[in-house]
C-alpha cells in the first residue's frame, strides 16, 4: 500500500508534468493525465472524495460542459464522429474530478507548478527558435512552421499567459535573482512572439494586459493619475487605429508614380500587355502593367530551377509572385526586369516573398501585411482558400446558415463537419474542398452543435464561476480567462484534445483553489485510506 504522502508526491508530479508537458505535444500531455487518474484510483478513499465532489457546485458546473456533449449524442446521426469528439473531451470531466477531490495546493506547491510552466514555455520557445533559425533539417517557409510542438496560435496563447504571469512574478518576487530571471524571460518571449509573427497571441496579450492594467490602476492609483493614464491609453489607441486604417491602403497604387506609366514595347521590341482594371500595387507600383510574358518565361527559366508555371514554396502561383516582386522594385516585367534581379532576389521569389523590402523576417508587421493582402483579395471576390483570416469569414458565414436551420438544439455532437460539408455545397462556397473546415470560432461551434440552448449553458459555464468566486480567484486566473475568451473568437479551441487540455487545466485549477482556498473547507483533511 502506498502511503498518503507518496500519493501526494505522485499527484504533484502529475500536475506539474501536465503543466510542463502541454508545451511539448500530445504524448507529454496525455501521460501526466494518465498518471493523475491512476493515482486517484489507487488512492481510493472514494466515499470521502464523493463527499467533496457532491458538496462543491463548481465541480458540477465544470462537469456540465462534458455532459452537454453527451446530451448532444441523443440527436447525432454520425455516432462514430460523436464518440471521437467525446473521447477528445474527456479531460473536461477527468481533470475537475481529480482536482476537486484532492487537497488543494499550498503556496509553495502553487509556485512550483507555475515555475515549471513558465520554464517550459521558455524552453519550448528556445527549441522552436532553433528550428526557425535553420539549425535543424526542417525547412521553414513560413514562421508558423517553426512551432513544432503545437499549433502556432495555441502556442502564442501559452506565451501570452506566461508573459503576464512573469510580469506579475517579477513585481511580487523578493528574490533579486528570480526577479531578474523573470524580466529576462519576459523580454525574450516578446522578441520570440515578434519574430514568429504570433499576431493572435500578441493581440490577446495586448487586450488582456491592457484591461488588467486599467482595472488595477483604477483600484490602486489616485484618481488624477488614473485619469491621466486612461487618457494616455486612449491617445495611444487612437494613434494605433489611425495607423491601422492607413496601412489598409498599402497595396494602393501611387497615381503620380513614373513606374506606373504604360509603355508600348520592350527593349526587344515586343509589345507589353497591361491590365489596368486590377490596380493592386507593391510599394505604389502597379503590378499588372508593362508585362511581356514570353520574355519573363524565357529569362526566368534560365535563372531558377522552379518552372515559371509552377508554384513558389508558399504554394502560390510563381508567375504572380514574380510580377509582384518586380513591381516592388519598380522594374518592368520583361527580360530587362528579370536580369536586373540579384541571386538573392531569385531565392526570395522562389521562397514566396513578394516584396524585396520584406525579404528578411519583419515579424508582426509582415504578418499584418499578409492579412491586409488577404482582405484586399477577398473584397474583390478572390477565392479565400489557404488564407487564414478570409477563410474564417467563410466558416463563420456558413455556420450562421447552419444555426438558422437548427436554432434550438443544434445538429448534435457528431454532425458538425457533416453539416458544414452539406452547407458548403448548398451555398456554392468558393473554398476548395481541402479547406472546407469547421467554425474556427468556439461560440459558433457550440451554437452549431447544441443550438442556443447549448450556447446559454456554455456562457453560464464560463461566467458564473468567475463572477461568484471573483474575490477568491488568484490574480493569474484573469489573464488566462480573458485570453481564453478572446481566443474563442478566432479558434474553436475546445474541439481538439490539446486545446481542451489547455483550457480545462487552468480553468479547473484556479476554480478548484478558489472554491477550496482554505484547508478547513474540506470535511476531512486527513482521510484514512480505504485499504
Short mmCIF file of C-alpha atoms in Angstrom, two decimals:
data_model
loop_
_atom_site.label_atom_id
_atom_site.label_comp_id
_atom_site.label_asym_id
_atom_site.label_seq_id
_atom_site.Cartn_x
_atom_site.Cartn_y
_atom_site.Cartn_z
CA UNK A 1 0.00 0.00 0.00
CA UNK A 2 1.31 3.42 -1.00
CA UNK A 3 1.29 5.96 1.82
CA UNK A 4 -0.76 9.16 1.63
CA UNK A 5 2.47 11.19 1.40
CA UNK A 6 3.58 9.26 -1.69
CA UNK A 7 0.17 9.65 -3.30
CA UNK A 8 0.59 13.39 -2.78
CA UNK A 9 4.04 13.32 -4.40
CA UNK A 10 2.64 11.40 -7.37
CA UNK A 11 -0.22 13.89 -7.67
CA UNK A 12 2.22 16.80 -7.66
CA UNK A 13 4.42 15.02 -10.20
CA UNK A 14 1.38 14.51 -12.45
CA UNK A 15 0.03 18.04 -12.23
CA UNK A 16 3.46 19.65 -12.69
CA UNK A 17 4.17 17.22 -15.52
CA UNK A 18 0.93 18.27 -17.19
CA UNK A 19 1.68 21.99 -16.77
CA UNK A 20 5.06 21.44 -18.40
CA UNK A 21 4.10 18.71 -20.87
CA UNK A 22 1.32 20.73 -22.54
CA UNK A 23 4.07 22.72 -24.23
CA UNK A 24 5.60 19.69 -25.93
CA UNK A 25 2.86 17.86 -27.79
CA UNK A 26 0.21 15.18 -27.40
CA UNK A 27 2.18 12.43 -25.66
CA UNK A 28 3.70 14.65 -22.90
CA UNK A 29 0.16 16.00 -22.40
CA UNK A 30 -1.51 12.61 -22.17
CA UNK A 31 0.95 10.73 -19.92
CA UNK A 32 0.60 13.08 -16.88
CA UNK A 33 -3.19 12.80 -17.13
CA UNK A 34 -2.93 9.00 -17.09
CA UNK A 35 -0.67 9.28 -14.01
CA UNK A 36 -3.17 11.56 -12.27
CA UNK A 37 -6.13 9.25 -12.94
CA UNK A 38 -4.21 6.09 -11.99
CA UNK A 39 -3.02 7.68 -8.76
CA UNK A 40 -6.54 8.91 -8.00
CA UNK A 41 -7.91 5.36 -8.41
CA UNK A 42 -5.14 3.69 -6.41
CA UNK A 43 -5.55 6.23 -3.63
CA UNK A 44 -9.14 5.02 -3.10
CA UNK A 45 -10.98 6.94 -0.31
CA UNK A 46 -13.92 7.14 -2.72
CA UNK A 47 -16.56 7.93 -0.11
CA UNK A 48 -14.56 10.92 1.11
CA UNK A 49 -13.92 12.03 -2.46
CA UNK A 50 -17.60 11.74 -3.32
CA UNK A 51 -18.48 13.96 -0.38
CA UNK A 52 -16.07 16.63 -1.64
CA UNK A 53 -17.48 16.48 -5.16
CA UNK A 54 -21.13 16.33 -4.11
CA UNK A 55 -20.87 19.45 -1.97
CA UNK A 56 -18.94 21.57 -4.48
CA UNK A 57 -21.25 23.18 -7.04
CA UNK A 58 -18.32 24.39 -9.13
CA UNK A 59 -17.33 20.82 -9.89
CA UNK A 60 -20.81 20.18 -11.26
CA UNK A 61 -20.72 23.38 -13.30
CA UNK A 62 -17.43 22.31 -14.87
CA UNK A 63 -18.80 18.82 -15.50
CA UNK A 64 -21.90 20.24 -17.18
CA UNK A 65 -19.97 21.10 -20.33
CA UNK A 66 -18.95 17.48 -20.88
CA UNK A 67 -22.50 16.36 -20.07
CA UNK A 68 -23.75 18.79 -22.73
CA UNK A 69 -21.72 16.83 -25.30
CA UNK A 70 -23.22 13.58 -24.01
CA UNK A 71 -26.69 15.13 -24.40
CA UNK A 72 -25.78 16.10 -27.96
CA UNK A 73 -25.28 12.42 -28.80
CA UNK A 74 -29.05 11.87 -28.45
CA UNK A 75 -29.72 13.55 -31.80
CA UNK A 76 -26.46 12.76 -33.59
CA UNK A 77 -26.53 10.81 -36.85
CA UNK A 78 -22.76 10.39 -37.19
CA UNK A 79 -22.28 8.38 -34.00
CA UNK A 80 -18.64 7.46 -34.66
CA UNK A 81 -17.59 11.08 -35.07
CA UNK A 82 -19.57 11.93 -31.95
CA UNK A 83 -17.76 9.25 -29.94
CA UNK A 84 -14.42 10.55 -31.23
CA UNK A 85 -15.42 14.02 -30.07
CA UNK A 86 -16.37 12.72 -26.62
CA UNK A 87 -13.01 10.98 -26.37
CA UNK A 88 -11.23 14.28 -27.10
CA UNK A 89 -13.37 16.00 -24.46
CA UNK A 90 -12.63 13.51 -21.64
CA UNK A 91 -10.25 15.98 -19.88
CA UNK A 92 -13.28 18.24 -19.36
CA UNK A 93 -14.58 15.66 -16.91
CA UNK A 94 -11.48 13.92 -15.58
CA UNK A 95 -9.35 16.90 -14.56
CA UNK A 96 -12.11 18.55 -12.48
CA UNK A 97 -12.85 15.12 -10.99
CA UNK A 98 -9.26 14.71 -9.80
CA UNK A 99 -8.68 18.31 -8.73
CA UNK A 100 -11.90 18.85 -6.78
CA UNK A 101 -11.47 15.64 -4.76
CA UNK A 102 -7.88 16.38 -3.81
CA UNK A 103 -6.41 18.54 -1.07
CA UNK A 104 -5.64 21.97 -2.60
CA UNK A 105 -2.15 23.18 -3.37
CA UNK A 106 -0.35 25.24 -0.78
CA UNK A 107 1.58 28.38 -1.69
CA UNK A 108 4.89 26.60 -2.31
CA UNK A 109 3.28 23.90 -4.45
CA UNK A 110 1.48 26.56 -6.48
CA UNK A 111 4.71 28.47 -7.06
CA UNK A 112 6.50 25.30 -8.07
CA UNK A 113 3.73 24.43 -10.53
CA UNK A 114 3.82 27.79 -12.28
CA UNK A 115 7.60 27.91 -12.10
CA UNK A 116 7.73 24.75 -14.21
CA UNK A 117 5.04 26.13 -16.53
CA UNK A 118 6.99 29.36 -17.17
CA UNK A 119 10.21 27.38 -17.60
CA UNK A 120 8.53 25.05 -20.11
CA UNK A 121 7.21 27.97 -22.16
CA UNK A 122 10.74 29.38 -22.24
CA UNK A 123 12.37 26.06 -23.20
CA UNK A 124 9.73 25.36 -25.86
CA UNK A 125 10.31 28.82 -27.36
CA UNK A 126 14.07 28.20 -27.46
CA UNK A 127 13.53 24.88 -29.27
CA UNK A 128 11.19 26.49 -31.80
CA UNK A 129 13.60 29.38 -32.37
CA UNK A 130 16.40 26.91 -33.11
CA UNK A 131 14.13 25.37 -35.75
CA UNK A 132 13.19 28.80 -37.07
CA UNK A 133 16.83 29.81 -37.49
CA UNK A 134 17.50 26.75 -39.62
CA UNK A 135 19.75 24.80 -37.25
CA UNK A 136 17.72 21.63 -37.88
CA UNK A 137 16.87 19.88 -41.14
CA UNK A 138 13.32 21.25 -41.13
CA UNK A 139 12.71 23.67 -44.00
CA UNK A 140 10.89 26.79 -42.77
CA UNK A 141 9.00 28.79 -45.39
CA UNK A 142 6.51 30.45 -43.04
CA UNK A 143 7.24 31.41 -39.44
CA UNK A 144 4.35 29.33 -38.07
CA UNK A 145 6.07 26.15 -39.30
CA UNK A 146 8.70 26.64 -36.59
CA UNK A 147 6.11 25.85 -33.90
CA UNK A 148 6.90 22.15 -33.89
CA UNK A 149 5.08 21.05 -30.72
CA UNK A 150 1.61 22.52 -31.26
CA UNK A 151 -0.28 24.95 -33.46
CA UNK A 152 1.31 28.36 -33.89
CA UNK A 153 -1.80 30.07 -32.49
CA UNK A 154 -2.16 27.89 -29.40
CA UNK A 155 1.50 28.32 -28.53
CA UNK A 156 1.05 32.08 -28.73
CA UNK A 157 -1.73 31.83 -26.12
CA UNK A 158 0.56 29.97 -23.73
CA UNK A 159 3.19 32.65 -24.24
CA UNK A 160 0.71 35.47 -23.64
CA UNK A 161 -0.35 33.89 -20.33
CA UNK A 162 3.28 33.31 -19.37
CA UNK A 163 4.28 36.91 -20.09
CA UNK A 164 1.58 38.33 -17.81
CA UNK A 165 2.44 35.74 -15.15
CA UNK A 166 6.14 36.57 -15.35
CA UNK A 167 5.45 40.30 -15.07
CA UNK A 168 3.29 39.60 -12.02
CA UNK A 169 6.01 37.38 -10.52
CA UNK A 170 8.73 39.95 -11.16
CA UNK A 171 6.68 42.52 -9.23
CA UNK A 172 5.79 40.25 -6.31
CA UNK A 173 9.07 38.34 -6.04
CA UNK A 174 11.55 39.46 -3.38
CA UNK A 175 14.47 37.32 -4.54
CA UNK A 176 16.51 39.52 -6.92
CA UNK A 177 17.82 36.57 -8.93
CA UNK A 178 14.32 35.23 -9.60
CA UNK A 179 13.04 38.75 -10.28
CA UNK A 180 15.82 39.37 -12.86
CA UNK A 181 15.25 35.96 -14.45
CA UNK A 182 11.54 36.73 -14.88
CA UNK A 183 12.35 40.04 -16.59
CA UNK A 184 14.87 38.44 -18.96
CA UNK A 185 12.48 35.64 -19.96
CA UNK A 186 9.69 38.18 -20.48
CA UNK A 187 11.83 40.24 -22.85
CA UNK A 188 12.83 37.08 -24.72
CA UNK A 189 9.21 35.95 -25.12
CA UNK A 190 8.22 39.36 -26.52
CA UNK A 191 11.05 39.07 -29.03
CA UNK A 192 10.06 35.49 -29.89
CA UNK A 193 6.41 36.45 -30.49
CA UNK A 194 7.53 39.26 -32.78
CA UNK A 195 9.93 37.12 -34.81
CA UNK A 196 7.48 34.26 -35.25
CA UNK A 197 4.63 36.62 -36.22
CA UNK A 198 2.29 35.49 -33.43
CA UNK A 199 -0.42 38.02 -34.18
CA UNK A 200 -3.24 36.24 -32.31
CA UNK A 201 -1.24 35.85 -29.11
CA UNK A 202 0.04 39.40 -29.33
CA UNK A 203 -3.47 40.83 -29.72
CA UNK A 204 -4.76 38.69 -26.82
CA UNK A 205 -1.83 39.89 -24.71
CA UNK A 206 -2.46 43.50 -25.68
CA UNK A 207 -6.17 43.42 -24.81
CA UNK A 208 -5.90 41.26 -21.69
CA UNK A 209 -2.85 43.10 -20.38
CA UNK A 210 -4.35 46.49 -21.16
CA UNK A 211 -7.60 45.59 -19.44
CA UNK A 212 -5.81 44.34 -16.33
CA UNK A 213 -3.63 47.45 -16.15
CA UNK A 214 -6.73 49.63 -16.46
CA UNK A 215 -8.63 47.77 -13.72
CA UNK A 216 -5.70 47.63 -11.31
CA UNK A 217 -4.87 51.29 -11.93
CA UNK A 218 -8.44 52.20 -11.03
CA UNK A 219 -8.12 50.16 -7.85
CA UNK A 220 -4.66 51.25 -6.69
CA UNK A 221 -3.78 54.64 -8.19
CA UNK A 222 -5.03 58.10 -7.15
CA UNK A 223 -7.87 59.37 -9.31
CA UNK A 224 -5.80 62.05 -11.11
CA UNK A 225 -3.07 59.59 -12.06
CA UNK A 226 -5.67 57.04 -13.17
CA UNK A 227 -7.38 59.59 -15.41
CA UNK A 228 -4.03 60.65 -16.88
CA UNK A 229 -3.14 57.03 -17.57
CA UNK A 230 -6.55 56.46 -19.16
CA UNK A 231 -6.01 59.49 -21.41
CA UNK A 232 -2.60 58.19 -22.49
CA UNK A 233 -4.07 54.76 -23.27
CA UNK A 234 -6.89 56.40 -25.25
CA UNK A 235 -4.48 58.54 -27.26
CA UNK A 236 -2.27 55.54 -27.93
CA UNK A 237 -5.32 53.60 -29.10
CA UNK A 238 -6.37 56.40 -31.46
CA UNK A 239 -2.82 56.64 -32.85
CA UNK A 240 -2.67 52.90 -33.45
CA UNK A 241 -6.14 52.94 -35.01
CA UNK A 242 -5.19 55.71 -37.44
CA UNK A 243 -2.05 53.84 -38.49
CA UNK A 244 -4.00 50.62 -38.94
CA UNK A 245 -6.53 52.37 -41.19
CA UNK A 246 -3.74 53.95 -43.21
CA UNK A 247 -1.99 50.61 -43.57
CA UNK A 248 -5.10 49.21 -45.27
CA UNK A 249 -4.03 51.30 -48.27
CA UNK A 250 -0.57 49.71 -48.50
CA UNK A 251 -1.47 47.99 -51.77
CA UNK A 252 -2.88 51.10 -53.45
CA UNK A 253 -1.01 52.48 -56.46
CA UNK A 254 0.58 55.94 -56.47
CA UNK A 255 -1.05 57.99 -59.20
CA UNK A 256 1.95 60.24 -59.91
CA UNK A 257 4.48 57.41 -59.89
CA UNK A 258 6.53 57.30 -63.13
CA UNK A 259 6.79 53.50 -62.95
CA UNK A 260 3.01 53.34 -63.48
CA UNK A 261 3.34 54.85 -66.96
CA UNK A 262 2.05 52.46 -69.60
CA UNK A 263 4.81 51.53 -72.06
CA UNK A 264 4.33 50.24 -75.58
CA UNK A 265 7.25 47.88 -76.28
CA UNK A 266 10.15 46.19 -74.52
CA UNK A 267 13.79 46.84 -75.40
CA UNK A 268 13.49 43.79 -77.66
CA UNK A 269 10.58 45.45 -79.50
CA UNK A 270 7.93 43.10 -78.13
CA UNK A 271 4.55 44.50 -77.12
CA UNK A 272 3.64 44.98 -73.47
CA UNK A 273 0.35 43.75 -72.01
CA UNK A 274 -1.49 45.86 -69.40
CA UNK A 275 -4.32 45.01 -67.00
CA UNK A 276 -5.42 48.39 -65.67
CA UNK A 277 -8.58 47.03 -64.03
CA UNK A 278 -6.57 45.15 -61.42
CA UNK A 279 -4.93 48.15 -59.77
CA UNK A 280 -3.18 46.47 -56.86
CA UNK A 281 0.37 47.74 -56.29
CA UNK A 282 3.60 46.92 -54.45
CA UNK A 283 5.35 49.97 -52.98
CA UNK A 284 2.98 52.11 -55.05
CA UNK A 285 3.98 50.39 -58.32
CA UNK A 286 1.10 48.74 -60.18
CA UNK A 287 1.58 45.00 -60.59
CA UNK A 288 -0.23 44.08 -63.79
CA UNK A 289 1.16 46.61 -66.28
CA UNK A 290 4.19 46.58 -68.59
CA UNK A 291 4.18 42.78 -68.90
CA UNK A 292 5.69 40.63 -71.63
CA UNK A 293 5.11 37.04 -70.60
CA UNK A 294 7.32 35.49 -73.27
CA UNK A 295 10.39 37.37 -72.06
CA UNK A 296 9.53 36.71 -68.44
CA UNK A 297 9.18 32.98 -69.05
CA UNK A 298 12.37 32.62 -71.09
CA UNK A 299 14.60 34.59 -68.73
CA UNK A 300 13.16 33.19 -65.52
CA UNK A 301 13.68 29.58 -66.59
CA UNK A 302 17.35 30.39 -67.21
CA UNK A 303 17.82 31.62 -63.65
CA UNK A 304 15.72 29.28 -61.49
CA UNK A 305 15.12 25.58 -61.05
CA UNK A 306 11.42 26.37 -60.44
CA UNK A 307 9.40 26.41 -63.64
CA UNK A 308 7.63 29.67 -64.47
CA UNK A 309 4.24 27.89 -64.45
CA UNK A 310 4.83 26.15 -61.10
CA UNK A 311 4.11 27.22 -57.51
CA UNK A 312 6.50 29.01 -55.20
CA UNK A 313 7.44 27.46 -51.86
CA UNK A 314 4.44 29.07 -50.18
CA UNK A 315 2.21 27.24 -52.67
CA UNK A 316 1.21 30.37 -54.56
CA UNK A 317 1.43 30.77 -58.39
CA UNK A 318 5.08 31.59 -59.07
CA UNK A 319 4.27 33.80 -62.06
CA UNK A 320 2.26 36.22 -59.93
CA UNK A 321 4.91 36.23 -57.20
CA UNK A 322 7.43 37.27 -59.91
CA UNK A 323 5.14 40.09 -61.06
CA UNK A 324 4.68 41.38 -57.50
CA UNK A 325 8.39 41.26 -56.72
CA UNK A 326 9.35 43.04 -59.93
CA UNK A 327 6.71 45.69 -59.21
CA UNK A 328 8.09 46.16 -55.69
CA UNK A 329 11.44 47.13 -57.22
CA UNK A 330 9.86 49.33 -59.88
CA UNK A 331 11.07 47.06 -62.72
CA UNK A 332 9.28 46.31 -65.97
CA UNK A 333 8.00 42.74 -66.25
CA UNK A 334 10.21 41.57 -69.09
CA UNK A 335 13.73 40.28 -69.77
CA UNK A 336 15.27 43.52 -68.50
CA UNK A 337 13.38 43.22 -65.23
CA UNK A 338 14.37 39.57 -64.68
CA UNK A 339 18.03 40.24 -65.50
CA UNK A 340 18.05 43.15 -63.06
CA UNK A 341 17.34 40.73 -60.19
CA UNK A 342 20.17 39.53 -57.98
CA UNK A 343 20.65 35.92 -56.90
CA UNK A 344 19.15 36.89 -53.53
CA UNK A 345 16.09 38.26 -55.32
CA UNK A 346 15.65 35.00 -57.22
CA UNK A 347 15.82 33.00 -53.98
CA UNK A 348 13.33 35.37 -52.36
CA UNK A 349 10.85 34.85 -55.19
CA UNK A 350 11.27 31.07 -55.05
CA UNK A 351 10.52 31.25 -51.32
CA UNK A 352 7.28 33.10 -51.99
CA UNK A 353 8.44 36.58 -50.91
CA UNK A 354 6.50 39.15 -52.90
CA UNK A 355 8.28 42.38 -51.97
CA UNK A 356 12.02 42.99 -51.69
CA UNK A 357 11.50 45.14 -48.59
CA UNK A 358 10.27 42.07 -46.71
CA UNK A 359 12.97 39.62 -47.73
CA UNK A 360 14.11 39.25 -44.13
CA UNK A 361 11.87 38.45 -41.20
CA UNK A 362 9.98 41.55 -40.16
CA UNK A 363 7.86 39.90 -37.50
CA UNK A 364 4.37 41.10 -36.76
CA UNK A 365 4.35 43.82 -39.42
CA UNK A 366 4.96 41.18 -42.05
CA UNK A 367 2.02 39.19 -40.69
CA UNK A 368 -0.18 42.28 -40.75
CA UNK A 369 0.83 42.93 -44.36
CA UNK A 370 -0.16 39.38 -45.25
CA UNK A 371 -3.57 39.81 -43.59
CA UNK A 372 -4.24 43.08 -45.42
CA UNK A 373 -3.39 41.37 -48.70
CA UNK A 374 -5.82 38.56 -47.90
CA UNK A 375 -8.57 41.05 -47.13
CA UNK A 376 -7.86 43.03 -50.31
CA UNK A 377 -8.26 39.89 -52.43
CA UNK A 378 -11.38 38.82 -50.54
CA UNK A 379 -13.04 42.17 -51.25
CA UNK A 380 -12.57 41.76 -54.99
CA UNK A 381 -14.07 38.25 -54.91
CA UNK A 382 -10.95 36.07 -54.99
CA UNK A 383 -11.04 32.51 -53.63
CA UNK A 384 -10.02 32.74 -49.94
CA UNK A 385 -8.70 29.15 -49.80
CA UNK A 386 -5.47 28.89 -47.84
CA UNK A 387 -5.76 32.37 -46.31
CA UNK A 388 -6.25 32.17 -42.56
CA UNK A 389 -8.37 35.28 -41.93
CA UNK A 390 -10.60 35.41 -45.01
CA UNK A 391 -11.32 31.68 -44.81
CA UNK A 392 -12.70 32.34 -41.35
CA UNK A 393 -15.22 34.75 -42.87
CA UNK A 394 -16.46 31.84 -44.99
CA UNK A 395 -16.50 29.47 -41.99
CA UNK A 396 -18.50 31.95 -39.90
CA UNK A 397 -20.93 32.72 -42.69
CA UNK A 398 -21.56 29.00 -43.25
CA UNK A 399 -22.01 28.46 -39.50
CA UNK A 400 -24.73 31.12 -39.33
CA UNK A 401 -26.68 29.35 -42.10
CA UNK A 402 -26.50 26.07 -40.15
CA UNK A 403 -27.58 27.77 -36.92
CA UNK A 404 -30.53 29.38 -38.74
CA UNK A 405 -31.76 25.91 -39.71
CA UNK A 406 -31.10 24.35 -36.26
CA UNK A 407 -31.54 27.18 -33.75
CA UNK A 408 -32.68 25.43 -30.55
CA UNK A 409 -30.67 22.24 -30.01
CA UNK A 410 -28.23 22.37 -32.92
CA UNK A 411 -27.12 19.47 -35.10
CA UNK A 412 -25.65 17.26 -32.37
CA UNK A 413 -22.21 16.34 -31.09
CA UNK A 414 -21.03 14.34 -34.10
CA UNK A 415 -22.72 16.09 -37.03
CA UNK A 416 -20.88 19.41 -37.16
CA UNK A 417 -18.49 18.60 -40.01
CA UNK A 418 -21.21 16.81 -42.00
CA UNK A 419 -23.47 19.86 -41.63
CA UNK A 420 -20.69 22.13 -42.83
CA UNK A 421 -19.98 19.89 -45.82
CA UNK A 422 -23.64 19.99 -46.84
CA UNK A 423 -23.96 23.75 -46.35
CA UNK A 424 -20.80 24.49 -48.35
CA UNK A 425 -22.42 22.72 -51.30
CA UNK A 426 -25.77 24.49 -50.82
CA UNK A 427 -24.17 27.96 -50.65
CA UNK A 428 -21.77 27.19 -53.54
CA UNK A 429 -18.77 28.22 -51.46
CA UNK A 430 -15.60 29.22 -53.31
CA UNK A 431 -13.48 27.33 -50.79
CA UNK A 432 -11.53 24.39 -52.18
CA UNK A 433 -12.61 21.01 -50.76
CA UNK A 434 -9.49 20.67 -48.63
CA UNK A 435 -10.27 23.99 -46.89
CA UNK A 436 -13.95 23.33 -46.13
CA UNK A 437 -13.40 23.19 -42.39
CA UNK A 438 -15.44 23.87 -39.25
CA UNK A 439 -16.20 27.13 -37.43
CA UNK A 440 -12.85 28.37 -36.08
CA UNK A 441 -14.97 30.22 -33.53
CA UNK A 442 -15.81 28.45 -30.28
CA UNK A 443 -19.03 30.35 -29.63
CA UNK A 444 -20.34 29.49 -33.10
CA UNK A 445 -19.11 25.89 -32.77
CA UNK A 446 -21.15 25.43 -29.58
CA UNK A 447 -24.23 27.00 -31.18
CA UNK A 448 -23.94 24.85 -34.31
CA UNK A 449 -23.64 21.66 -32.21
CA UNK A 450 -26.12 22.43 -29.42
CA UNK A 451 -28.14 25.45 -30.55
CA UNK A 452 -28.86 28.50 -28.43
CA UNK A 453 -29.72 26.15 -25.57
CA UNK A 454 -26.12 24.91 -25.59
CA UNK A 455 -24.73 28.41 -26.00
CA UNK A 456 -26.56 29.53 -22.85
CA UNK A 457 -25.13 26.55 -20.93
CA UNK A 458 -21.66 27.39 -22.24
CA UNK A 459 -21.88 31.05 -21.22
CA UNK A 460 -23.07 30.09 -17.73
CA UNK A 461 -20.22 27.56 -17.58
CA UNK A 462 -17.75 30.33 -18.40
CA UNK A 463 -19.02 33.31 -16.44
CA UNK A 464 -20.93 32.07 -13.39
CA UNK A 465 -17.89 30.67 -11.52
CA UNK A 466 -15.79 33.74 -12.40
CA UNK A 467 -18.46 36.08 -11.05
CA UNK A 468 -19.21 34.15 -7.87
CA UNK A 469 -15.56 33.45 -7.00
CA UNK A 470 -14.18 36.78 -8.23
CA UNK A 471 -12.87 37.80 -4.79
CA UNK A 472 -11.14 34.47 -4.16
CA UNK A 473 -9.62 33.77 -7.58
CA UNK A 474 -5.86 34.13 -7.97
CA UNK A 475 -4.70 37.13 -9.98
CA UNK A 476 -3.31 34.85 -12.73
CA UNK A 477 -6.79 33.50 -13.44
CA UNK A 478 -7.90 36.73 -15.06
CA UNK A 479 -5.27 36.91 -17.83
CA UNK A 480 -5.95 33.25 -18.61
CA UNK A 481 -9.71 33.84 -18.63
CA UNK A 482 -9.55 36.93 -20.82
CA UNK A 483 -7.08 35.35 -23.25
CA UNK A 484 -9.25 32.22 -23.50
CA UNK A 485 -12.39 34.29 -24.20
CA UNK A 486 -10.59 36.26 -26.91
CA UNK A 487 -9.09 33.13 -28.47
CA UNK A 488 -12.57 31.63 -28.78
CA UNK A 489 -13.39 34.33 -31.34
CA UNK A 490 -10.91 33.05 -33.92
CA UNK A 491 -10.36 29.45 -32.80
CA UNK A 492 -12.58 26.51 -31.89
CA UNK A 493 -10.10 25.76 -29.12
CA UNK A 494 -12.27 23.17 -27.38
CA UNK A 495 -12.66 20.97 -30.45
CA UNK A 496 -9.23 19.32 -30.12
CA UNK A 497 -7.74 17.34 -27.24
CA UNK A 498 -4.76 19.68 -26.89
CA UNK A 499 -7.00 22.74 -26.86
CA UNK A 500 -9.37 21.17 -24.36
CA UNK A 501 -6.48 20.26 -22.05
CA UNK A 502 -5.03 23.77 -22.28
CA UNK A 503 -8.35 25.33 -21.26
CA UNK A 504 -9.65 22.92 -18.64
CA UNK A 505 -6.28 22.61 -16.87
CA UNK A 506 -6.19 26.30 -15.99
CA UNK A 507 -9.95 26.68 -15.60
CA UNK A 508 -10.27 23.74 -13.21
CA UNK A 509 -7.03 24.57 -11.38
CA UNK A 510 -7.97 28.14 -10.48
CA UNK A 511 -11.62 27.38 -9.69
CA UNK A 512 -10.57 24.42 -7.54
CA UNK A 513 -8.17 26.54 -5.50
CA UNK A 514 -10.65 29.41 -5.19
CA UNK A 515 -13.54 27.17 -4.08
CA UNK A 516 -11.28 25.37 -1.58
CA UNK A 517 -8.99 28.23 -0.68
CA UNK A 518 -8.58 27.07 2.90
CA UNK A 519 -7.95 23.61 4.20
CA UNK A 520 -10.88 23.98 6.58
CA UNK A 521 -13.23 23.81 3.60
CA UNK A 522 -12.61 20.07 3.42
CA UNK A 523 -14.78 17.85 5.54
CA UNK A 524 -11.74 15.82 6.49
CA UNK A 525 -8.24 16.96 5.70
CA UNK A 526 -6.60 13.66 6.51
CA UNK A 527 -8.91 10.94 5.29
CA UNK A 528 -7.90 7.42 6.08
CA UNK A 529 -7.23 5.03 3.30
CA UNK A 530 -9.94 2.55 2.47
CA UNK A 531 -7.35 -0.19 2.20
#
